[in-house]
mmCIF file with all atom_site columns, C-alpha atoms in Angstrom:
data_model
loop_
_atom_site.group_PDB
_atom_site.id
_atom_site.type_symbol
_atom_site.label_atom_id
_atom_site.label_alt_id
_atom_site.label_comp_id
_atom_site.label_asym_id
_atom_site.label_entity_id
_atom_site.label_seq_id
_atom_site.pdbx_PDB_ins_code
_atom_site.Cartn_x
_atom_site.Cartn_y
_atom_site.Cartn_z
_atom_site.occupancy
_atom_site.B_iso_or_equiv
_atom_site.pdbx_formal_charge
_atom_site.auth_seq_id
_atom_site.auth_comp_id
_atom_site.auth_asym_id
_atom_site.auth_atom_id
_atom_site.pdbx_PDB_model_num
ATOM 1   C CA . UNK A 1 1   ? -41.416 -7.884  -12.897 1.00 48.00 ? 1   UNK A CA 1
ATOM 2   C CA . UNK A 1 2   ? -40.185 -11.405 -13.003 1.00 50.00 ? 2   UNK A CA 1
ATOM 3   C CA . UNK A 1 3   ? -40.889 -11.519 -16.715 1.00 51.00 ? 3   UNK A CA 1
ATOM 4   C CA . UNK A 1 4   ? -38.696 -8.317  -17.258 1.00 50.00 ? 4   UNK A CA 1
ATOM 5   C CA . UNK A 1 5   ? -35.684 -10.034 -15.018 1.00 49.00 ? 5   UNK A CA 1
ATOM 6   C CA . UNK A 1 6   ? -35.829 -13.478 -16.568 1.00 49.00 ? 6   UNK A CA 1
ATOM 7   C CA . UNK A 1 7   ? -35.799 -11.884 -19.979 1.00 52.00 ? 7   UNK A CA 1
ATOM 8   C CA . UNK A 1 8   ? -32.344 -9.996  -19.458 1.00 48.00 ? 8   UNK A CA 1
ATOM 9   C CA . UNK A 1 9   ? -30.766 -12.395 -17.434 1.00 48.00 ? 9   UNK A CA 1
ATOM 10  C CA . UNK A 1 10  ? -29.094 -14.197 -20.701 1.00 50.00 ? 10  UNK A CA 1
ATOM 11  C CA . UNK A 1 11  ? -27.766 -10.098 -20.924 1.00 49.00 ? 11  UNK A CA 1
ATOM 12  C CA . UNK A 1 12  ? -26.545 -10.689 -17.566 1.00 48.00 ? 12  UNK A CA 1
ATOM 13  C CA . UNK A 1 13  ? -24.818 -14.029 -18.115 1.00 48.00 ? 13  UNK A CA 1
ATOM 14  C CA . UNK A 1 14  ? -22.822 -12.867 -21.487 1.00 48.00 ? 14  UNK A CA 1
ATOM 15  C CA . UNK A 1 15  ? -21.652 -10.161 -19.289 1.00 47.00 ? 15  UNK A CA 1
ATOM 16  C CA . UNK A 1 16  ? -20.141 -11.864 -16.631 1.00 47.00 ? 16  UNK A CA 1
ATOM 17  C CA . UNK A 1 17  ? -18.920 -14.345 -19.403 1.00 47.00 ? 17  UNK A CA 1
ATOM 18  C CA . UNK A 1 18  ? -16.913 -11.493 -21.106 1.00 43.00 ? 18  UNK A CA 1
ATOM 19  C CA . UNK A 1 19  ? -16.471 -9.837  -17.969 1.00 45.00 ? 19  UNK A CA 1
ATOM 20  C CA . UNK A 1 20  ? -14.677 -13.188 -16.481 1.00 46.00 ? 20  UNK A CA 1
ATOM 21  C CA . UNK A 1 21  ? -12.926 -13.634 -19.797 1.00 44.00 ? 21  UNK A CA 1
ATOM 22  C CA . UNK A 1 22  ? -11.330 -10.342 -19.849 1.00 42.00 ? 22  UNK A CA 1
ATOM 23  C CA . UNK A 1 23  ? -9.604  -11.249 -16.604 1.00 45.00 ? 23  UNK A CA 1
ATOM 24  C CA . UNK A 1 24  ? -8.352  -14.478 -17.713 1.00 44.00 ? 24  UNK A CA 1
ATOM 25  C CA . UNK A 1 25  ? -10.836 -16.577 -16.856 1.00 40.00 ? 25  UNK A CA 1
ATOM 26  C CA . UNK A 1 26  ? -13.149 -18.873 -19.404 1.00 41.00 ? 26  UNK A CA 1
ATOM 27  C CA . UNK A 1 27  ? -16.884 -17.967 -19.348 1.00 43.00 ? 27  UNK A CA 1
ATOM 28  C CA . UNK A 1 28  ? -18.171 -20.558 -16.441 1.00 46.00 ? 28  UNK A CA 1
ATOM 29  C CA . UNK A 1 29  ? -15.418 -22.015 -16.143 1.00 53.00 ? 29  UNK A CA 1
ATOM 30  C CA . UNK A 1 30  ? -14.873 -23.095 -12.525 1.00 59.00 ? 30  UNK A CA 1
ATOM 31  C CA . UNK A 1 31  ? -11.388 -22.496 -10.774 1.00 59.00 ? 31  UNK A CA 1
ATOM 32  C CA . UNK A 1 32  ? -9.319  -25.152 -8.929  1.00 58.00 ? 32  UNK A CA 1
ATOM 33  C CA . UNK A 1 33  ? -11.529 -24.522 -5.040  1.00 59.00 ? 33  UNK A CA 1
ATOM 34  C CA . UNK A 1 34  ? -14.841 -25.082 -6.794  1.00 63.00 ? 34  UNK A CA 1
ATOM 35  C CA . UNK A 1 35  ? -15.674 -21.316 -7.278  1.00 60.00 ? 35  UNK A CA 1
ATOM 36  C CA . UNK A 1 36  ? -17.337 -19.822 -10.467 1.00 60.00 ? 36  UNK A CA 1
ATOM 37  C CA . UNK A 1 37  ? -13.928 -18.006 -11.226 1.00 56.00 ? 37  UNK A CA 1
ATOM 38  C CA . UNK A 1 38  ? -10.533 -17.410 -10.062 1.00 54.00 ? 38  UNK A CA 1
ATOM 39  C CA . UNK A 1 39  ? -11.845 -13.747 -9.523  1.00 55.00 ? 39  UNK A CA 1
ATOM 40  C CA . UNK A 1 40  ? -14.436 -14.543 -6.664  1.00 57.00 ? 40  UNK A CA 1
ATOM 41  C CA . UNK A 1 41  ? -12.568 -17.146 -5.257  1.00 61.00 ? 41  UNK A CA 1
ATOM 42  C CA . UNK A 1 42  ? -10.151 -15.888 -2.079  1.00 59.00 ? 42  UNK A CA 1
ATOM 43  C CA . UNK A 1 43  ? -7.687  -19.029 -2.816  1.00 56.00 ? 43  UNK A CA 1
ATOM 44  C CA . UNK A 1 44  ? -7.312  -17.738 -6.412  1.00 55.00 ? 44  UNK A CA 1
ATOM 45  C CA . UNK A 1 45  ? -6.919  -14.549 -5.259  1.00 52.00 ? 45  UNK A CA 1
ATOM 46  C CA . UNK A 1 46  ? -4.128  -14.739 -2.140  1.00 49.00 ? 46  UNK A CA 1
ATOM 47  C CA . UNK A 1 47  ? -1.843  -16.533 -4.649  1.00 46.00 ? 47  UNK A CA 1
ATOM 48  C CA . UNK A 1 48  ? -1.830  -13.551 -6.958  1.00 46.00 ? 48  UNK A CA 1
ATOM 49  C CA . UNK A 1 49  ? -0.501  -11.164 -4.054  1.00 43.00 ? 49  UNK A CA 1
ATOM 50  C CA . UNK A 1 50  ? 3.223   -10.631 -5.101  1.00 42.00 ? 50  UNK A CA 1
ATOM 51  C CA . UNK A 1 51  ? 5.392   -12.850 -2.047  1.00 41.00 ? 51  UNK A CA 1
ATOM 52  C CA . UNK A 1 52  ? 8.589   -11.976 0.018   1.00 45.00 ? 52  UNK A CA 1
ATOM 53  C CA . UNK A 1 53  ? 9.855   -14.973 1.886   1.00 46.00 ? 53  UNK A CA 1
ATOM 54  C CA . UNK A 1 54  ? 7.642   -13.673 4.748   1.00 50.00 ? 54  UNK A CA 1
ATOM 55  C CA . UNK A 1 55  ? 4.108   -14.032 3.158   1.00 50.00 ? 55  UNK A CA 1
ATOM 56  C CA . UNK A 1 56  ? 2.347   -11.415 0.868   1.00 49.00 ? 56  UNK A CA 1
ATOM 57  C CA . UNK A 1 57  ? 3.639   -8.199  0.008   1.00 45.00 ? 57  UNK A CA 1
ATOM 58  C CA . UNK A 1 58  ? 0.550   -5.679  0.183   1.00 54.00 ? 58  UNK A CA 1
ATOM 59  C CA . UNK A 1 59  ? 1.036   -1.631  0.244   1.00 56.00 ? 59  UNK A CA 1
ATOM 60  C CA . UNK A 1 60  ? 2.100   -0.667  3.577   1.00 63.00 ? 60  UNK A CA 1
ATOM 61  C CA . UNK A 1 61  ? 2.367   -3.625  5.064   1.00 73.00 ? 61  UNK A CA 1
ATOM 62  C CA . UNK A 1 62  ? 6.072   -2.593  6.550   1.00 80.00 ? 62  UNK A CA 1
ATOM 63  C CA . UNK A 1 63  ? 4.768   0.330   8.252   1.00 79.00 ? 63  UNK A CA 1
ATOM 64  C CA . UNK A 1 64  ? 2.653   -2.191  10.326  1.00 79.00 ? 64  UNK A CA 1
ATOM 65  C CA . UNK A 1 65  ? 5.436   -3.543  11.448  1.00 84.00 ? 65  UNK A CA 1
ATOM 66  C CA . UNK A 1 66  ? 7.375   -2.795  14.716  1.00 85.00 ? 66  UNK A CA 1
ATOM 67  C CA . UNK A 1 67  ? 11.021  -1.426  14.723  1.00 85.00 ? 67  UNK A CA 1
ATOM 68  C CA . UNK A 1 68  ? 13.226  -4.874  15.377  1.00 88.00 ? 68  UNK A CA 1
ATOM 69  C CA . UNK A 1 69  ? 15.448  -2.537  17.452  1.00 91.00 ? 69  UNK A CA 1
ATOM 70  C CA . UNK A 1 70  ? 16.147  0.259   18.462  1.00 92.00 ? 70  UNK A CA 1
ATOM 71  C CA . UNK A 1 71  ? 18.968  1.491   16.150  1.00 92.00 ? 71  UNK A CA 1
ATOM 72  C CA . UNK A 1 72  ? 15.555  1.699   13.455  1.00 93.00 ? 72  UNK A CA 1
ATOM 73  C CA . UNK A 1 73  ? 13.259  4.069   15.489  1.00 95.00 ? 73  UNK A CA 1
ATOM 74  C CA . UNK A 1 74  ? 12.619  7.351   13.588  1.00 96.00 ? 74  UNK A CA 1
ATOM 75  C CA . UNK A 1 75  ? 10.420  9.662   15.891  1.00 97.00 ? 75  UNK A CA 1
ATOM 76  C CA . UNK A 1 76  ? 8.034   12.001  13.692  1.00 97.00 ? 76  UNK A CA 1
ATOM 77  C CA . UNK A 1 77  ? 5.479   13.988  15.136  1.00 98.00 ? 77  UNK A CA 1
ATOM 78  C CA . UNK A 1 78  ? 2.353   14.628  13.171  1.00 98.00 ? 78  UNK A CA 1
ATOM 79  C CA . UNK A 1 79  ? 0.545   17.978  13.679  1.00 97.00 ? 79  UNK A CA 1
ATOM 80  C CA . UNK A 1 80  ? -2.901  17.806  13.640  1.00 96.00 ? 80  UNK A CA 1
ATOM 81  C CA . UNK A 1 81  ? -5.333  20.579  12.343  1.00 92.00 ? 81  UNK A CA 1
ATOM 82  C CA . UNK A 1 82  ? -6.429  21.535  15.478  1.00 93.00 ? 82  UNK A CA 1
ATOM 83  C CA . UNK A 1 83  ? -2.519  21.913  16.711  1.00 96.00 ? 83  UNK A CA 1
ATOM 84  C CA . UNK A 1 84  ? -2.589  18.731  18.388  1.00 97.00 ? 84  UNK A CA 1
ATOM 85  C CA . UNK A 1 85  ? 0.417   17.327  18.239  1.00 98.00 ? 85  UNK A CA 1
ATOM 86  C CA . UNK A 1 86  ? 1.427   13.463  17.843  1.00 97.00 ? 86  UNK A CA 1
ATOM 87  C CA . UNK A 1 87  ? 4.686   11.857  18.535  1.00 98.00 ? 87  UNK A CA 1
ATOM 88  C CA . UNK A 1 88  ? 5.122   8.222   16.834  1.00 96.00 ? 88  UNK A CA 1
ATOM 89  C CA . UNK A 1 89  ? 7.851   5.797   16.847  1.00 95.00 ? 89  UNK A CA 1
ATOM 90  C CA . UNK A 1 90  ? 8.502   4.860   13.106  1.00 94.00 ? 90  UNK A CA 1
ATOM 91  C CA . UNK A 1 91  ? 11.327  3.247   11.882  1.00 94.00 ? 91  UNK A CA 1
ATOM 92  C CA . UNK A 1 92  ? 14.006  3.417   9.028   1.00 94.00 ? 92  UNK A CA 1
ATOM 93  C CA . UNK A 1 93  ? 12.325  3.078   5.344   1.00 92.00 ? 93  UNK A CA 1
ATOM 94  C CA . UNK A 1 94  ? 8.307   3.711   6.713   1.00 93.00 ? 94  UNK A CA 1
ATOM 95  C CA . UNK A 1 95  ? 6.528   5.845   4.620   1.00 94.00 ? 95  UNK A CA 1
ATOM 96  C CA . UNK A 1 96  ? 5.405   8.732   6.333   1.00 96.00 ? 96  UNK A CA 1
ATOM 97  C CA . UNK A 1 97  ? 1.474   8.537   4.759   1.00 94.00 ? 97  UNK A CA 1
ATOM 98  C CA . UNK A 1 98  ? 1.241   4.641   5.427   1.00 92.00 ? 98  UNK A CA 1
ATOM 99  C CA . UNK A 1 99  ? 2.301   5.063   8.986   1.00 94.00 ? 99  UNK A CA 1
ATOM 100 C CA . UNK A 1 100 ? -0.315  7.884   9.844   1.00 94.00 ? 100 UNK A CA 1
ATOM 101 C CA . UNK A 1 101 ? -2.720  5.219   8.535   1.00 91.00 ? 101 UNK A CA 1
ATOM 102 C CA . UNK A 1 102 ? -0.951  2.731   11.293  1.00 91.00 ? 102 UNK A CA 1
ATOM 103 C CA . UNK A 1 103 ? -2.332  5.363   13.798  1.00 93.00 ? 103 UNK A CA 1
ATOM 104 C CA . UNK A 1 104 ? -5.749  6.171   12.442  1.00 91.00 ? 104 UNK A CA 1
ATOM 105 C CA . UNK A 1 105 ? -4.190  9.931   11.863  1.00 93.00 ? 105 UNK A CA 1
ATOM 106 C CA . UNK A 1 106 ? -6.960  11.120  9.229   1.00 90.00 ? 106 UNK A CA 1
ATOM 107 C CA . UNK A 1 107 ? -4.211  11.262  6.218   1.00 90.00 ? 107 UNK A CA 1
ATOM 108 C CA . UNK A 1 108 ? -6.491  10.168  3.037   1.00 87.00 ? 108 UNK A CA 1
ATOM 109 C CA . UNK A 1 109 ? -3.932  8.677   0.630   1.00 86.00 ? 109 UNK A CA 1
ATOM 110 C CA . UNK A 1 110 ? -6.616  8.183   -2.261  1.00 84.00 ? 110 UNK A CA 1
ATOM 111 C CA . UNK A 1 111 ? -4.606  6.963   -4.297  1.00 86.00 ? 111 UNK A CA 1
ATOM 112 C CA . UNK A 1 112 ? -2.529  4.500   -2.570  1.00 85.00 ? 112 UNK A CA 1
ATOM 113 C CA . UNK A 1 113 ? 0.712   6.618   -3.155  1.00 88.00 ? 113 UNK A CA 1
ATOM 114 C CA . UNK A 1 114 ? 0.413   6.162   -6.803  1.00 89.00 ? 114 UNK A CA 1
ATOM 115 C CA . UNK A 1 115 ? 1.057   9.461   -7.508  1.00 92.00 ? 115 UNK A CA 1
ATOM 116 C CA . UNK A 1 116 ? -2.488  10.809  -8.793  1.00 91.00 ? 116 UNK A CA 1
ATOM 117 C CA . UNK A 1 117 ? -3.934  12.918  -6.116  1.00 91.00 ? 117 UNK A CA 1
ATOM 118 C CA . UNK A 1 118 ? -2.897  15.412  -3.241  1.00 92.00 ? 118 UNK A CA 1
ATOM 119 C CA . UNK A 1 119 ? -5.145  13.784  -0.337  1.00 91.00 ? 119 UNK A CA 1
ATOM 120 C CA . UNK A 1 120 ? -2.018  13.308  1.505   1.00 93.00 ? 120 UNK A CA 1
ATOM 121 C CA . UNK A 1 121 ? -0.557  16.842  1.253   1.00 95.00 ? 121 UNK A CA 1
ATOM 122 C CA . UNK A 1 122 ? 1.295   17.469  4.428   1.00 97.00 ? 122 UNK A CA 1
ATOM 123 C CA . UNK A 1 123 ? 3.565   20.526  5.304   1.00 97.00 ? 123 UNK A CA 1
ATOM 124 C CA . UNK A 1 124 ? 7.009   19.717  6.199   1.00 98.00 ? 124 UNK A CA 1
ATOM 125 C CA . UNK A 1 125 ? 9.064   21.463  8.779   1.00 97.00 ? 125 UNK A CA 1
ATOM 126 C CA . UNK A 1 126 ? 11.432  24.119  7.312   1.00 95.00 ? 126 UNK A CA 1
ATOM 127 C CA . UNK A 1 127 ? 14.246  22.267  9.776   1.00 95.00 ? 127 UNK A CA 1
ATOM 128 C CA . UNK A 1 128 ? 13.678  19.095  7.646   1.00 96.00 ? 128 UNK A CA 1
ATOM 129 C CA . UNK A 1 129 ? 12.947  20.304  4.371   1.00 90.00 ? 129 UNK A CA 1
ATOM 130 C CA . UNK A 1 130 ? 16.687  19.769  3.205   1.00 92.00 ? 130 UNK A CA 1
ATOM 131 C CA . UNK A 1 131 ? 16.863  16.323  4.541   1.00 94.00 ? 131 UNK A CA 1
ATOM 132 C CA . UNK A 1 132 ? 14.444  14.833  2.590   1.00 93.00 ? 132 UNK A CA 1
ATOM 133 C CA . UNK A 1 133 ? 14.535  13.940  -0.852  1.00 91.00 ? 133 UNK A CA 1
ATOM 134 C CA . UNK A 1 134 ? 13.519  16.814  -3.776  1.00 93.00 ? 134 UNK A CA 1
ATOM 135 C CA . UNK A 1 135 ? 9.799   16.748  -4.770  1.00 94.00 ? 135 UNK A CA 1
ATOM 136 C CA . UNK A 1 136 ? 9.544   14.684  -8.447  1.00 95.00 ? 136 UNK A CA 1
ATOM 137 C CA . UNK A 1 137 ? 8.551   16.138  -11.259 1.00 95.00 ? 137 UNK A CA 1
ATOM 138 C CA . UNK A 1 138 ? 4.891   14.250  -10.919 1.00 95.00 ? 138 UNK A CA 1
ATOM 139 C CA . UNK A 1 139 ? 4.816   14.873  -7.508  1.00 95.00 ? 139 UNK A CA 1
ATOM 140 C CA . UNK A 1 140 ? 4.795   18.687  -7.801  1.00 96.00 ? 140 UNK A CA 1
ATOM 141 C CA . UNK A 1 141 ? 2.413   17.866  -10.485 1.00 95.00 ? 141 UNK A CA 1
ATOM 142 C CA . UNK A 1 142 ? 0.155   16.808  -8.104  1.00 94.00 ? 142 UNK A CA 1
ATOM 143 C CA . UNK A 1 143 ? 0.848   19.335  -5.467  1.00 95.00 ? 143 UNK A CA 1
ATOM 144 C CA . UNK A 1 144 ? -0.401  21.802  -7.966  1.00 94.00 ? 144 UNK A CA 1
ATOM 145 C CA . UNK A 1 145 ? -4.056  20.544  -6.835  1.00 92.00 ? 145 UNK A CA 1
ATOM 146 C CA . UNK A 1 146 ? -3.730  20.548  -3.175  1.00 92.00 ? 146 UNK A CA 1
ATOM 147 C CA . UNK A 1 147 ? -5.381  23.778  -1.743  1.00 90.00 ? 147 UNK A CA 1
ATOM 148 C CA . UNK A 1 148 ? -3.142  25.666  1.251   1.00 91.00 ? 148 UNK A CA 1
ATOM 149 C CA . UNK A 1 149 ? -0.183  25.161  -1.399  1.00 94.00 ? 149 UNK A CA 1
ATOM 150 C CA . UNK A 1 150 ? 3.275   26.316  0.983   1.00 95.00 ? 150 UNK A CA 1
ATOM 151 C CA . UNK A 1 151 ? 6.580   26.204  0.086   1.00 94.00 ? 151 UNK A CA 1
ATOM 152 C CA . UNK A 1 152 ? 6.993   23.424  2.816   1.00 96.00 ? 152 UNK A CA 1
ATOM 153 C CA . UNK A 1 153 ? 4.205   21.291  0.963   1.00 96.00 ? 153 UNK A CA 1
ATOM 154 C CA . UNK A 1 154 ? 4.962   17.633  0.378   1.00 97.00 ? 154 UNK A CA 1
ATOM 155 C CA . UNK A 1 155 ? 2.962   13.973  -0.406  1.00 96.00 ? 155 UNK A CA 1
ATOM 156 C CA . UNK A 1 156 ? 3.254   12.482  2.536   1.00 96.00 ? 156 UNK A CA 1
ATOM 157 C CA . UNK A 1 157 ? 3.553   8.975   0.570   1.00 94.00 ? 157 UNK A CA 1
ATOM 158 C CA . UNK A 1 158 ? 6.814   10.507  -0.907  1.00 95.00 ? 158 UNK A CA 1
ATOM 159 C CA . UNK A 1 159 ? 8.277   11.023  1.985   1.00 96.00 ? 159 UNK A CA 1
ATOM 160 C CA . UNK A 1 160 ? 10.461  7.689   3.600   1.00 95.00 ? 160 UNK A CA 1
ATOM 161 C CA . UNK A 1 161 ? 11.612  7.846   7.212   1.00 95.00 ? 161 UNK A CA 1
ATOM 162 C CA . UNK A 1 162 ? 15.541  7.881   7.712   1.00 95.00 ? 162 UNK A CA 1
ATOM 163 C CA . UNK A 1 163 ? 18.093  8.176   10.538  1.00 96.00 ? 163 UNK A CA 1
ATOM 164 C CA . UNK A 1 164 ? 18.720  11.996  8.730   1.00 96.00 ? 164 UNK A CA 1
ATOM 165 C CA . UNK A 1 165 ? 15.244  12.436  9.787   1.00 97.00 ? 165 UNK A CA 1
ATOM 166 C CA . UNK A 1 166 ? 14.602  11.761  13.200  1.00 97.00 ? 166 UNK A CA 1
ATOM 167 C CA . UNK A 1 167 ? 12.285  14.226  15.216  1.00 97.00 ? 167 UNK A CA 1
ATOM 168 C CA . UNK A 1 168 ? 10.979  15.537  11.508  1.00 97.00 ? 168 UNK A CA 1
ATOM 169 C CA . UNK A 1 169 ? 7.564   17.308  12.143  1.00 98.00 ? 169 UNK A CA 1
ATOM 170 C CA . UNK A 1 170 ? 4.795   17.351  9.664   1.00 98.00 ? 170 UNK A CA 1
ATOM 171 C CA . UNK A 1 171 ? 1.935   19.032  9.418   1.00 97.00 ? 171 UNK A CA 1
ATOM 172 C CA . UNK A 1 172 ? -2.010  18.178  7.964   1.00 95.00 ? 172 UNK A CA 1
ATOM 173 C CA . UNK A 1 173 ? -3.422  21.542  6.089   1.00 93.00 ? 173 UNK A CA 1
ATOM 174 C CA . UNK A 1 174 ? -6.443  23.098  7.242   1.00 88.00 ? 174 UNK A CA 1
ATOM 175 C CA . UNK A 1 175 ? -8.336  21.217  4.054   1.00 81.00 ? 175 UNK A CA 1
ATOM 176 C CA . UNK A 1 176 ? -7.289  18.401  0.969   1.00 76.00 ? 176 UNK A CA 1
ATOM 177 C CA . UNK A 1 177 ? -8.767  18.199  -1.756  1.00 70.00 ? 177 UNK A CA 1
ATOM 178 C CA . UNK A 1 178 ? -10.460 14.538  -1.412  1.00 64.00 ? 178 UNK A CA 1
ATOM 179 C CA . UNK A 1 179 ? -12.806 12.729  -3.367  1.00 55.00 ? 179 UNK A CA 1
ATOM 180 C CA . UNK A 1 180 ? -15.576 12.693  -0.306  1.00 54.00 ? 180 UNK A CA 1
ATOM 181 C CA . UNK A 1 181 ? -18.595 15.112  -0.079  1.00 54.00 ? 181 UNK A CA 1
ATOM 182 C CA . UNK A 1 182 ? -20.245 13.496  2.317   1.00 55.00 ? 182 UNK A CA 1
ATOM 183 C CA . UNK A 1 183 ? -18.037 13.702  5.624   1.00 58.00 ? 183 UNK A CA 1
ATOM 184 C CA . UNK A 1 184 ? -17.223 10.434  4.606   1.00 58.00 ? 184 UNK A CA 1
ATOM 185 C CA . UNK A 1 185 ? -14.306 9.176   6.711   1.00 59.00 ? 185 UNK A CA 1
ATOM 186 C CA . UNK A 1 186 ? -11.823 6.763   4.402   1.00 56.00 ? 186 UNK A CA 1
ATOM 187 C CA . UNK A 1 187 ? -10.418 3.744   5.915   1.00 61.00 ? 187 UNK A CA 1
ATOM 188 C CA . UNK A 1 188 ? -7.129  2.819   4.014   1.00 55.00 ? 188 UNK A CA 1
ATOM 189 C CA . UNK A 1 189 ? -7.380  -0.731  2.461   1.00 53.00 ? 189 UNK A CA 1
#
């Protein structure tokens, strides 16, 4: 066994080497902190997260953020499957996907509201349907997938909270079509 290991571990090496170099780094060339590469080193990494004069800028990082008063509160009440129902206080530009994340309501969001799956397919109320902004092109694209199809159906990460939206409703679908078979539960990251 050790034979067998030692024997591809050159393999291994020029792997990593070309792996490393594809990202921008040399071979073993060490990074600024010591590490074997700017890739596994967490220096390297924070100062490649974009920056707002407040820190890093990550994907719903506003919607973790309290209202600063309360001429920004947007109430929205999220329907669960079971008819549960679940008033939150959002505020003025949250995205309505990232904040059920805020509040562990089991919205998936695959793909990080990059526009390439319906695991966020919510139903919007008919009162509210007007308000919000037209579906996209790619977005109906992707609605296409999502099972339960209505004519209420929206991505929830397309969908920002406004003042013309307070009290909007939305509702999860019985099923989405997620990338988990195993009753996996996905965290958002």
């Amino acid at each position: 066994m050790a034979a067998t290991i030692s024997t591809k571990l050159p393999m291994l090496r020029r792997f990593s080497q070309v792996l490393f170099a594809s990202f921008g780094s040399v071979g073993s060339k060490k990074c600024l902190h010591g590490f074997l590469s700017p890739l596994t080193c967490p220096s390297c990494q924070q100062n490649r997260l974009f920056r707002t004069s407040n820190g890093p800028l990550r994907h719903g990082d506003y919607e973790y953020q309290d209202p600063k008063s309360e001429d920004e509160i947007v109430n929205i009440t999220y329907v669960m499957k079971d008819g549960e129902r679940i008033p939150i206080r959002g505020k003025v530009g949250d995205n309505v996907m990232y904040l059920a994340h805020r509040y562990e309501i089991p919205v998936e969001g695959a793909c990080e509201a990059s526009l390439a799956c319906c695991t966020c397919h919510v139903y919007v109320h008919d009162d509210y349907s007007d308000r919000i902004q037209e579906a996209t092109e790619e977005e109906e694209d992707m609605l296409d997938m999502a099972p339960f199809l209505r004519e209420s159906s929206r991505l929830s990460c397309q969908i920002t909270l406004s003042k013309e939206l307070e009290g909007i409703e939305v509702t999860l679908p019985q099923a989405t079509r997620n990338f988990y078979v195993d009753g996996h539960v996905p965290e958002p990251h």
